[in-house]
Short mmCIF file of C-alpha atoms in Angstrom, two decimals:
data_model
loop_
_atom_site.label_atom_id
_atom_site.label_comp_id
_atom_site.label_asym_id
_atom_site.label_seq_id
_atom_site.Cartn_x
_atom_site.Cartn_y
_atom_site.Cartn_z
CA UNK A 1 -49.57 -38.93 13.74
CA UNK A 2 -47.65 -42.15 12.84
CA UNK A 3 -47.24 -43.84 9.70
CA UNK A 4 -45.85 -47.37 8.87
CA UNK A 5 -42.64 -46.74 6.61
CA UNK A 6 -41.34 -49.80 4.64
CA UNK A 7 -38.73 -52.12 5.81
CA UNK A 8 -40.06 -52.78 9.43
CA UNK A 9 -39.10 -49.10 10.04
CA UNK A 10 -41.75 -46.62 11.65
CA UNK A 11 -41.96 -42.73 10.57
CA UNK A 12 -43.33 -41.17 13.69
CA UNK A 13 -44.21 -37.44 13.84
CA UNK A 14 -45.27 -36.29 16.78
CA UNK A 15 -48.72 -34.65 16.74
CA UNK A 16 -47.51 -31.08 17.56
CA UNK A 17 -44.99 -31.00 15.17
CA UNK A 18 -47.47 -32.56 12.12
CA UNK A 19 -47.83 -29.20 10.63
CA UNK A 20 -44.42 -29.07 9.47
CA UNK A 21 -43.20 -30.33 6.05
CA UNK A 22 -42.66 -33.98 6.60
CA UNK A 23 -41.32 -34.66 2.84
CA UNK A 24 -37.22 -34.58 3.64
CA UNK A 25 -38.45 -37.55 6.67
CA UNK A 26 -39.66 -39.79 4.41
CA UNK A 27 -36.89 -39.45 1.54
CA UNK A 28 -34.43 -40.02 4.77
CA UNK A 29 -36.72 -42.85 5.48
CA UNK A 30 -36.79 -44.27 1.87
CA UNK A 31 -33.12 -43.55 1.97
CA UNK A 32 -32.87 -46.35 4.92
CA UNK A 33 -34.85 -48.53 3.60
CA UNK A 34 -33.40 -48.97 0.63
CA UNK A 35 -30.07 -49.16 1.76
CA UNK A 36 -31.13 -51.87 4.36
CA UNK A 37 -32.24 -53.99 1.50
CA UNK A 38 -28.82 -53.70 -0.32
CA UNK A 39 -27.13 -54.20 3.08
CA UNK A 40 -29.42 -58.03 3.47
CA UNK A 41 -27.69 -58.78 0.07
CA UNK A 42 -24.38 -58.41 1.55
CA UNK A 43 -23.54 -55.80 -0.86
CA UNK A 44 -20.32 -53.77 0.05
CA UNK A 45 -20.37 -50.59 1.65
CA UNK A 46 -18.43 -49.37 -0.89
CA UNK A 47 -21.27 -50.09 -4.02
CA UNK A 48 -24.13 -48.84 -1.27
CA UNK A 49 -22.37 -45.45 0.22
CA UNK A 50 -21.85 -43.70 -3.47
CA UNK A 51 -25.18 -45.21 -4.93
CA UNK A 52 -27.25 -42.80 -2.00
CA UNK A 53 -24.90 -39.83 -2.86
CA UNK A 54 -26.09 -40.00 -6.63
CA UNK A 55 -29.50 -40.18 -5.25
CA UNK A 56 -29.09 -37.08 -3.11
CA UNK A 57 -27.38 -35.22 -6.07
CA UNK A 58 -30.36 -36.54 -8.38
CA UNK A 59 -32.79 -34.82 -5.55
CA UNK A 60 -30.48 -31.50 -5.22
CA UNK A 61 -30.20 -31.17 -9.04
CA UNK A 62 -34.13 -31.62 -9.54
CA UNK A 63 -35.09 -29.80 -6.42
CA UNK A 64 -37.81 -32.74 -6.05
CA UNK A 65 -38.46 -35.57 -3.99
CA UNK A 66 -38.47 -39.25 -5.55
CA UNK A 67 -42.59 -39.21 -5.56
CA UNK A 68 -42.28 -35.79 -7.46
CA UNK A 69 -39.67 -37.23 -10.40
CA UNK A 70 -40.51 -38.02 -14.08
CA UNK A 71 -38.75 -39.26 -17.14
CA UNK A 72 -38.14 -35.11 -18.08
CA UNK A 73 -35.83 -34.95 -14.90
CA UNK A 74 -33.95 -38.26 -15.63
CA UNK A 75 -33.36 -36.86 -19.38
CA UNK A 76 -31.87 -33.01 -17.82
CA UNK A 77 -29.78 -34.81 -15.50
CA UNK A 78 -28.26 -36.96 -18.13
CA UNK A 79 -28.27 -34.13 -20.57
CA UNK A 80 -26.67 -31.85 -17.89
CA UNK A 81 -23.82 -34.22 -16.95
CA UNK A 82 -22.45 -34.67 -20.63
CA UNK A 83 -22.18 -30.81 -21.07
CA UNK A 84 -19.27 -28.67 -20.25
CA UNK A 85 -15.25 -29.50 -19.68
CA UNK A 86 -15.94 -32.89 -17.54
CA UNK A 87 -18.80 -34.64 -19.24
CA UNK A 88 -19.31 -38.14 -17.91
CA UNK A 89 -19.26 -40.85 -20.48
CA UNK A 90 -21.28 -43.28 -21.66
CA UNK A 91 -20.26 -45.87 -19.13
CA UNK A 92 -21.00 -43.47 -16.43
CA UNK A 93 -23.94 -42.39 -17.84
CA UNK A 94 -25.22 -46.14 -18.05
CA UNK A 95 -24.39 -46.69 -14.10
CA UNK A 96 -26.12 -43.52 -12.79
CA UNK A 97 -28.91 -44.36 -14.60
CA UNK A 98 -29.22 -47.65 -14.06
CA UNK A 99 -28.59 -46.71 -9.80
CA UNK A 100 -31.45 -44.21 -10.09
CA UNK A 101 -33.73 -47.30 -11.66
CA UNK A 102 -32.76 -49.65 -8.62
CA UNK A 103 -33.92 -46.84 -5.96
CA UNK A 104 -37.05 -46.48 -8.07
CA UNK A 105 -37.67 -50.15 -8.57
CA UNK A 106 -37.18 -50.37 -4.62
CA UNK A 107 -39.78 -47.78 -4.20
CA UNK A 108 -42.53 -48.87 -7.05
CA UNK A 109 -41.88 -52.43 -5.01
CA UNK A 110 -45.34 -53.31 -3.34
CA UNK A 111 -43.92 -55.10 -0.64
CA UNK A 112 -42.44 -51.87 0.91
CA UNK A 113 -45.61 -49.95 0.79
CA UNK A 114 -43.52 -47.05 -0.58
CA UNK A 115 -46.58 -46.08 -3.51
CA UNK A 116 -49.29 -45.90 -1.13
CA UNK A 117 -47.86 -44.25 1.23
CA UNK A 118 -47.12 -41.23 -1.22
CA UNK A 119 -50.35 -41.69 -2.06
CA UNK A 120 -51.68 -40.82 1.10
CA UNK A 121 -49.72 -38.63 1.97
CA UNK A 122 -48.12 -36.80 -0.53
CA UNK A 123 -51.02 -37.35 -3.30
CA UNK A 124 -48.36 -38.81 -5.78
CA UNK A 125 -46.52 -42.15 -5.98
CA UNK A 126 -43.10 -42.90 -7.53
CA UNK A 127 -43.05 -43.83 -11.11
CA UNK A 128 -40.65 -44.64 -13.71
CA UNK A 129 -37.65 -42.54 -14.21
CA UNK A 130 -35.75 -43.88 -17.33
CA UNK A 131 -36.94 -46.25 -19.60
CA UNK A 132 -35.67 -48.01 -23.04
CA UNK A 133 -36.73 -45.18 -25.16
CA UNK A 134 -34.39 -42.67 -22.82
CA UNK A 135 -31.47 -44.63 -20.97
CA UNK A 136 -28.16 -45.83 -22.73
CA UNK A 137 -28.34 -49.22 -24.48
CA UNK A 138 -26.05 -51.62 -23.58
CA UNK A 139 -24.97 -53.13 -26.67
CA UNK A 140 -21.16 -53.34 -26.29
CA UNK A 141 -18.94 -55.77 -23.61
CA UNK A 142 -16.59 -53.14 -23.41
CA UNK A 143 -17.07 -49.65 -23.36
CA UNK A 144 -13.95 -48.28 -21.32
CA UNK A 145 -11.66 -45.58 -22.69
CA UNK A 146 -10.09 -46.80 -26.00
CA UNK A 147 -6.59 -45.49 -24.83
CA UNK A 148 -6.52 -47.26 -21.81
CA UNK A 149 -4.57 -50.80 -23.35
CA UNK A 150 -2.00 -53.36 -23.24
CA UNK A 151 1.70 -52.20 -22.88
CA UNK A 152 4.15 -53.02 -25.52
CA UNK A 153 7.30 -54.61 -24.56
CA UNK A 154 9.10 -52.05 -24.84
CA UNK A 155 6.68 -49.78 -22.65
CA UNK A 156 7.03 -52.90 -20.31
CA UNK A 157 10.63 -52.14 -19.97
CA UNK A 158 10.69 -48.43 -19.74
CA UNK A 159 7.96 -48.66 -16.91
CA UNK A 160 10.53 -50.27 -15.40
CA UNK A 161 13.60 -48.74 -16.13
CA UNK A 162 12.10 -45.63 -14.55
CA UNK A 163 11.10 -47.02 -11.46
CA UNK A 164 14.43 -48.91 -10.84
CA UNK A 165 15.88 -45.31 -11.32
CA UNK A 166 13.63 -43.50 -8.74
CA UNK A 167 15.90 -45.01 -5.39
CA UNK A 168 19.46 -43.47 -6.98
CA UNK A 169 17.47 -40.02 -7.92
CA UNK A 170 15.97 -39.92 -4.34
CA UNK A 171 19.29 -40.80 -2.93
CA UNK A 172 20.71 -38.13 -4.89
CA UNK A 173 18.90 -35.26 -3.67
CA UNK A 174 19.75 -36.93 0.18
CA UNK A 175 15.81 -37.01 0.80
CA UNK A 176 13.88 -40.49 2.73
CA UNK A 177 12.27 -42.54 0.52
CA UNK A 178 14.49 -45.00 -0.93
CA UNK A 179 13.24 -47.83 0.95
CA UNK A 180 9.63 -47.10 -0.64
CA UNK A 181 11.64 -46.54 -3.83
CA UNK A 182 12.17 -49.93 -4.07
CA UNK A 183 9.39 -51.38 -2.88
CA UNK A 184 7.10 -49.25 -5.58
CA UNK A 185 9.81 -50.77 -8.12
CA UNK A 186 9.49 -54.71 -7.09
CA UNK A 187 5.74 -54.28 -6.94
CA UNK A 188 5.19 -53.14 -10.62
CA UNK A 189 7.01 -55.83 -12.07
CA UNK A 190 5.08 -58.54 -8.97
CA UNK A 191 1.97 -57.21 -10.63
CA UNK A 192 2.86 -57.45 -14.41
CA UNK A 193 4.45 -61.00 -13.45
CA UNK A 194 1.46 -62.18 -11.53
CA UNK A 195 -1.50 -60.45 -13.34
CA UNK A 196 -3.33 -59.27 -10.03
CA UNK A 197 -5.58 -56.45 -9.60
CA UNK A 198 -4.31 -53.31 -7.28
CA UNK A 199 -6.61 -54.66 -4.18
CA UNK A 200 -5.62 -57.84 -4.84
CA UNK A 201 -1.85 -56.92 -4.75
CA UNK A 202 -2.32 -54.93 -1.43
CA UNK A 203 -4.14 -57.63 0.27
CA UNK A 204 -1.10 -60.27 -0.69
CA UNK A 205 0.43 -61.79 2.38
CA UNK A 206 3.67 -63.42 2.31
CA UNK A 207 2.13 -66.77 3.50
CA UNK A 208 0.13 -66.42 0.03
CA UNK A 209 3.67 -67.28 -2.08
CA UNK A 210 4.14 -70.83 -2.11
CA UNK A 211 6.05 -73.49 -3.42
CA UNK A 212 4.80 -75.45 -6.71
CA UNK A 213 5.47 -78.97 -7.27
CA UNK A 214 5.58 -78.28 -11.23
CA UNK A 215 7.98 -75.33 -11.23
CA UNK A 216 10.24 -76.47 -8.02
CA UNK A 217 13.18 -73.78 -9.53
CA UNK A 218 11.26 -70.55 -8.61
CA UNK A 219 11.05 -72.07 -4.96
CA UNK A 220 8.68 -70.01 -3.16
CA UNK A 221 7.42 -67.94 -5.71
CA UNK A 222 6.19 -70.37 -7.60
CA UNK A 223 2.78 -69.48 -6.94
CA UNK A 224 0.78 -66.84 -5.66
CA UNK A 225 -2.76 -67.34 -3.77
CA UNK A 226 -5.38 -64.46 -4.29
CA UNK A 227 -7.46 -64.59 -1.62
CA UNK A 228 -9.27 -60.95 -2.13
CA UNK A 229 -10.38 -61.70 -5.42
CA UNK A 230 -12.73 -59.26 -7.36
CA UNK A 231 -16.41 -60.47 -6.02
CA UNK A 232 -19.56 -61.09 -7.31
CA UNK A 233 -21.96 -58.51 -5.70
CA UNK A 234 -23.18 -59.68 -2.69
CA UNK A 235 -20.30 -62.91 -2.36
CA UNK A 236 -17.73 -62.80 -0.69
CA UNK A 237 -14.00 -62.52 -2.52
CA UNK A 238 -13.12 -65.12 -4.86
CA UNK A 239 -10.12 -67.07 -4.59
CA UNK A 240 -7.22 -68.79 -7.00
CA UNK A 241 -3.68 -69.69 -7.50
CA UNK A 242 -1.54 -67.62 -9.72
CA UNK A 243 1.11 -69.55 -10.74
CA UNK A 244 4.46 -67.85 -12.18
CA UNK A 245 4.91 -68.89 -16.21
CA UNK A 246 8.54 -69.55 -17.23
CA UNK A 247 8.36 -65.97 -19.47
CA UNK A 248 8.26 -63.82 -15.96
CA UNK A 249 10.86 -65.82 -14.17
CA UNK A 250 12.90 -62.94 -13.49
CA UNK A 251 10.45 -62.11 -10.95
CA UNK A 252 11.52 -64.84 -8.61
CA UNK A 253 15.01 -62.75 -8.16
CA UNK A 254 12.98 -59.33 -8.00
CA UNK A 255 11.07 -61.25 -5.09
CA UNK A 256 13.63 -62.62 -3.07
CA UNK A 257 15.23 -59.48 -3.46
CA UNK A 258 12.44 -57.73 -1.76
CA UNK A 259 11.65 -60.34 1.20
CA UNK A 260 14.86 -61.26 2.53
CA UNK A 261 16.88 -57.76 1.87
CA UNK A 262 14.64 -54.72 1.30
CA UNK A 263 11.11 -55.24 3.42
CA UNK A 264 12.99 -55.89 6.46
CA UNK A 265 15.11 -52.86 6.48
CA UNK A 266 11.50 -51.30 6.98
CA UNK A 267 10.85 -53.40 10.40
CA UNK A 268 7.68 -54.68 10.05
CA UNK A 269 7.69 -56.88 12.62
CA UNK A 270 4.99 -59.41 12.32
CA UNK A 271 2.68 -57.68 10.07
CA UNK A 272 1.97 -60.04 7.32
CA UNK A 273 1.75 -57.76 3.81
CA UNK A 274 3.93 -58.83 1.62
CA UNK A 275 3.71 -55.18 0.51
CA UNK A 276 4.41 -53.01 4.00
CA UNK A 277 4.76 -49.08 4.66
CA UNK A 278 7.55 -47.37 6.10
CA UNK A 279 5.00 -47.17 9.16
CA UNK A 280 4.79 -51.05 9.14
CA UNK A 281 1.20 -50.70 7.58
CA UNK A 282 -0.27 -52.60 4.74
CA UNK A 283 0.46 -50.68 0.91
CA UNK A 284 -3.13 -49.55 0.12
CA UNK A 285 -4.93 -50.21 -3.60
CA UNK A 286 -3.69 -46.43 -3.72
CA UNK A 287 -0.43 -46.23 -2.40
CA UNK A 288 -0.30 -49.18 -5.24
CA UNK A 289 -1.74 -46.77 -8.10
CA UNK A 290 0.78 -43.28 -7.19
CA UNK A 291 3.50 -46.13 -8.25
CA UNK A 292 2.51 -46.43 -11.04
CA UNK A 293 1.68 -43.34 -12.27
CA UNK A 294 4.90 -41.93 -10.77
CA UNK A 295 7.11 -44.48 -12.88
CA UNK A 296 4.74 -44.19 -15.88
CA UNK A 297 5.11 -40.31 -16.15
CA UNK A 298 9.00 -40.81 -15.57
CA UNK A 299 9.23 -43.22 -18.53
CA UNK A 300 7.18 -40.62 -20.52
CA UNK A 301 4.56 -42.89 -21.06
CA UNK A 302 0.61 -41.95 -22.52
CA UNK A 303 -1.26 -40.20 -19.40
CA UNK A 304 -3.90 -42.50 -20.25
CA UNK A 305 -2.32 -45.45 -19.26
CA UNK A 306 -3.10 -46.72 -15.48
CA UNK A 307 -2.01 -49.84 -13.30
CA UNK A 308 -4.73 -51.65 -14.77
CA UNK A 309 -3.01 -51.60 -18.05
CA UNK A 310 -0.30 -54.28 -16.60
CA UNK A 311 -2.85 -56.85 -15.91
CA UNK A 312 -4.04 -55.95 -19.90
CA UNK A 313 -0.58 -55.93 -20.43
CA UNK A 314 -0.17 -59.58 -18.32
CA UNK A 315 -2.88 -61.18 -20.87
CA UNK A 316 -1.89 -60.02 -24.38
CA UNK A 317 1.68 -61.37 -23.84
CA UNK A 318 0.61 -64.44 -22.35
CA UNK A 319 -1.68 -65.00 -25.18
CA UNK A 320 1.22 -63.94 -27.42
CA UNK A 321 3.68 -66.75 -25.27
CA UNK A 322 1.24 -69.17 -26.68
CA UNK A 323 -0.61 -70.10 -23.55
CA UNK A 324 -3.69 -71.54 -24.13
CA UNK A 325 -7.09 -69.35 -23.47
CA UNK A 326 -8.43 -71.50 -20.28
CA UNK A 327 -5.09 -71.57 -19.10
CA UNK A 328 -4.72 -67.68 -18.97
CA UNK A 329 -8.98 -67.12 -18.32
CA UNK A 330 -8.16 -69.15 -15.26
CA UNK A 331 -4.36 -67.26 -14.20
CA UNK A 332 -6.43 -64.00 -14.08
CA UNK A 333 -9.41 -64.99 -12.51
CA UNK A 334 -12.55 -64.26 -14.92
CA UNK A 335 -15.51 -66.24 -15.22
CA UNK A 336 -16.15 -66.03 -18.40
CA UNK A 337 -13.90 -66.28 -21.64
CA UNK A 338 -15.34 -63.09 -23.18
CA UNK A 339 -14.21 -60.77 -20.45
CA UNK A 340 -10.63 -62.00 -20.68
CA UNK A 341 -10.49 -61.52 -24.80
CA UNK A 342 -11.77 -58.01 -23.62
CA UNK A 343 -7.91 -57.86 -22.35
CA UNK A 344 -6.33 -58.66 -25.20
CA UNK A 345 -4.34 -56.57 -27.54
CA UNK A 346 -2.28 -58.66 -29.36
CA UNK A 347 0.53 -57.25 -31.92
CA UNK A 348 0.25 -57.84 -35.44
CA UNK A 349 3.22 -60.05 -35.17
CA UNK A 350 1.24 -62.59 -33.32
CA UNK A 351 -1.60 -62.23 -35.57
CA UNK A 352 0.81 -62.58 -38.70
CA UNK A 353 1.70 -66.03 -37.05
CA UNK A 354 -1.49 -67.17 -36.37
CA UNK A 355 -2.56 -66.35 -39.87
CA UNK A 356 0.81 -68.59 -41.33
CA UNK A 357 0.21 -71.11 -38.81
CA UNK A 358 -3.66 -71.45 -40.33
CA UNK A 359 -2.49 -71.47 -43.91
CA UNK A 360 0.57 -73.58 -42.89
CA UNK A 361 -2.28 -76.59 -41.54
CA UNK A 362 -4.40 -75.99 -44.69
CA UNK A 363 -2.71 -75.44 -47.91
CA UNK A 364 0.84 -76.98 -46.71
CA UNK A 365 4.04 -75.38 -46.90
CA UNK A 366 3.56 -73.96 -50.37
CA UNK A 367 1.02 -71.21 -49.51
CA UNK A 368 1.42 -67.48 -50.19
CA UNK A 369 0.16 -64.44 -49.35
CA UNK A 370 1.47 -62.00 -51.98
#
């Protein structure tokens, strides 16, 4: 027996073996398909690969095959994941679900043949799984953790502080690692100075710091070129110049520090990361995050805090140096204005002056508050 599966791809089952349950073939099949489609929109491996493990756990935890679900199983998986110690939350929530409607959509898409081919065989098609009346609303730009937010100054400086102290500690107990020590330390405060992202930051060569005409006193770290930026799905990685403010000019002696004194103690050779491994490798986005968590418990910082918090950190005090919004919307890379203001968290001093400034412009210098 042969059947014509969607996407150009033929289930065959040979006719002596046609007596044998042929449902986990055709979820493998649909499984195929499916991610052949994401694959022709040049989505990344890395959105595609975890999207078909929720769709295996959705079959595992039903015990039915995509033909068999309704909006009852799509409700006890949800329910099921927000019980116990680790529920998921809301955020999460809204991404499974909204994976488990693209696989369905895929399947309930005529021009796969997917529905008629349960039909035949199976004597059920695919159908809806989760719907307005039972899948999260998205009603909110932002709906990360609450603690997760901009570092205070202060913070800023114990981060620091406890990474500048981690090379003397190591040294001090006579174990390797001071080298890396250091290099954790300069990258922190290249991160907070520049505003990149962790991949970003890994993927940093040191052909990408370059001289700006403007600013010709930081010499070459006047400007930084992202050329991994965070990508629209399916495009390739976005690029733009970072260029260093006056505020984070301490950075250009952190830098030079690192390049011409530190990284090639580690011998390298002609690898190009700015950021290299004791194995003259390239840092990894994780390598990147230990850092940071490392030098954030030191300081005794809020476990809630993460290396993303520096690039929150980067746009609050930017805002708060009185850059203006384009100027800082385009530093960080976002397309839009909203997602940046999702950044922000500035102090109530800044908002105090804002609020005299206003008053100052409208009811001269004889205004008060009290």
């Amino acid at each position: 027996m042969v059947a014509q599966a969607p996407g150009s791809a033929r289930l065959v089952l040979a006719p002596n073996v046609v007596h044998l349950d042929p449902e986990p073939a055709v979820f493998t099949a649909m499984k195929e398909g499916w991610a052949r489609q994401q694959h022709a929109r040049f989505l990344k491996a890395s959105t595609i690969e975890p999207r078909l493990r929720l769709i295996d756990r959705f079959e595992v935890f039903t015990g039915l095959y995509p033909w068999q679900w309704t909006p009852t199983d799509g409700e006890a998986f949800i329910t099921h994941l927000r019980s116990g110690a680790n529920a998921i939350r809301m955020s999460t929530a809204r991404a499974y679900e909204v994976t488990i409607t693209l696989f369905v959509e895929y399947l309930l898409d005529r021009r796969y043949g997917w529905v008629d081919t349960c039909r035949e065989r199976f004597g059920q098609a695919p159908q809806v799984v989760f719907h307005e009346a039972n899948s999260v609303l998205h009603t909110l730009e932002y709906e990360g953790d609450p603690r997760r937010r901009p570092l205070t100054y202060d913070e800023v400086q114990a981060l620091f502080d406890a990474a500048d102290a981690r090379p003397a500690q190591i040294r001090g107990h006579g174990r390797k690692g001071t080298l890396t020590a250091l290099r954790d330390a300069a990258v922190l405060k290249t991160i907070y100075a520049y505003g990149t992202r962790r991949t970003e930051s890994s993927m940093v060569d040191l052909v990408d710091l370059r001289r700006h005409r403007k600013i010709p006193q930081f010499g070459q770290f006047g400007s930084m070129a992202v050329r991994y930026g965070k990508s629209s799905k399916g495009a390739p990685p976005k690029r733009r110049t970072v260029l260093l403010v006056p505020e984070m000019d301490w950075a250009v002696d952190v830098l030079s520090e690192w390049v011409h004194e530190v990284r090639p103690r580690l011998a390298p050779g002609r690898h190009p990361a700015l950021w290299v491994t004791e194995r003259a490798g390239r840092m990894s986005p994780r390598s990147i995050n230990e850092a940071f968590t490392t030098a954030r418990d030191a300081a005794g910082l809020d476990g809630a805090l993460d290396l993303h918090c520096l690039r929150h950190s980067y746009i609050t005090h930017l805002t708060e140096f009185g850059y203006p919004a384009r100027f800082v919307q385009e530093q960080v890379g976002h397309s839009h204005a909203s997602t940046t203001a999702i950044y922000m968290g500035v102090s109530d001093e800044y908002r105090n002056h804002l609020l005299e400034a206003s008053l100052k412009r409208r009811l001269g210098d004889d205004w008060d508050l009290t």
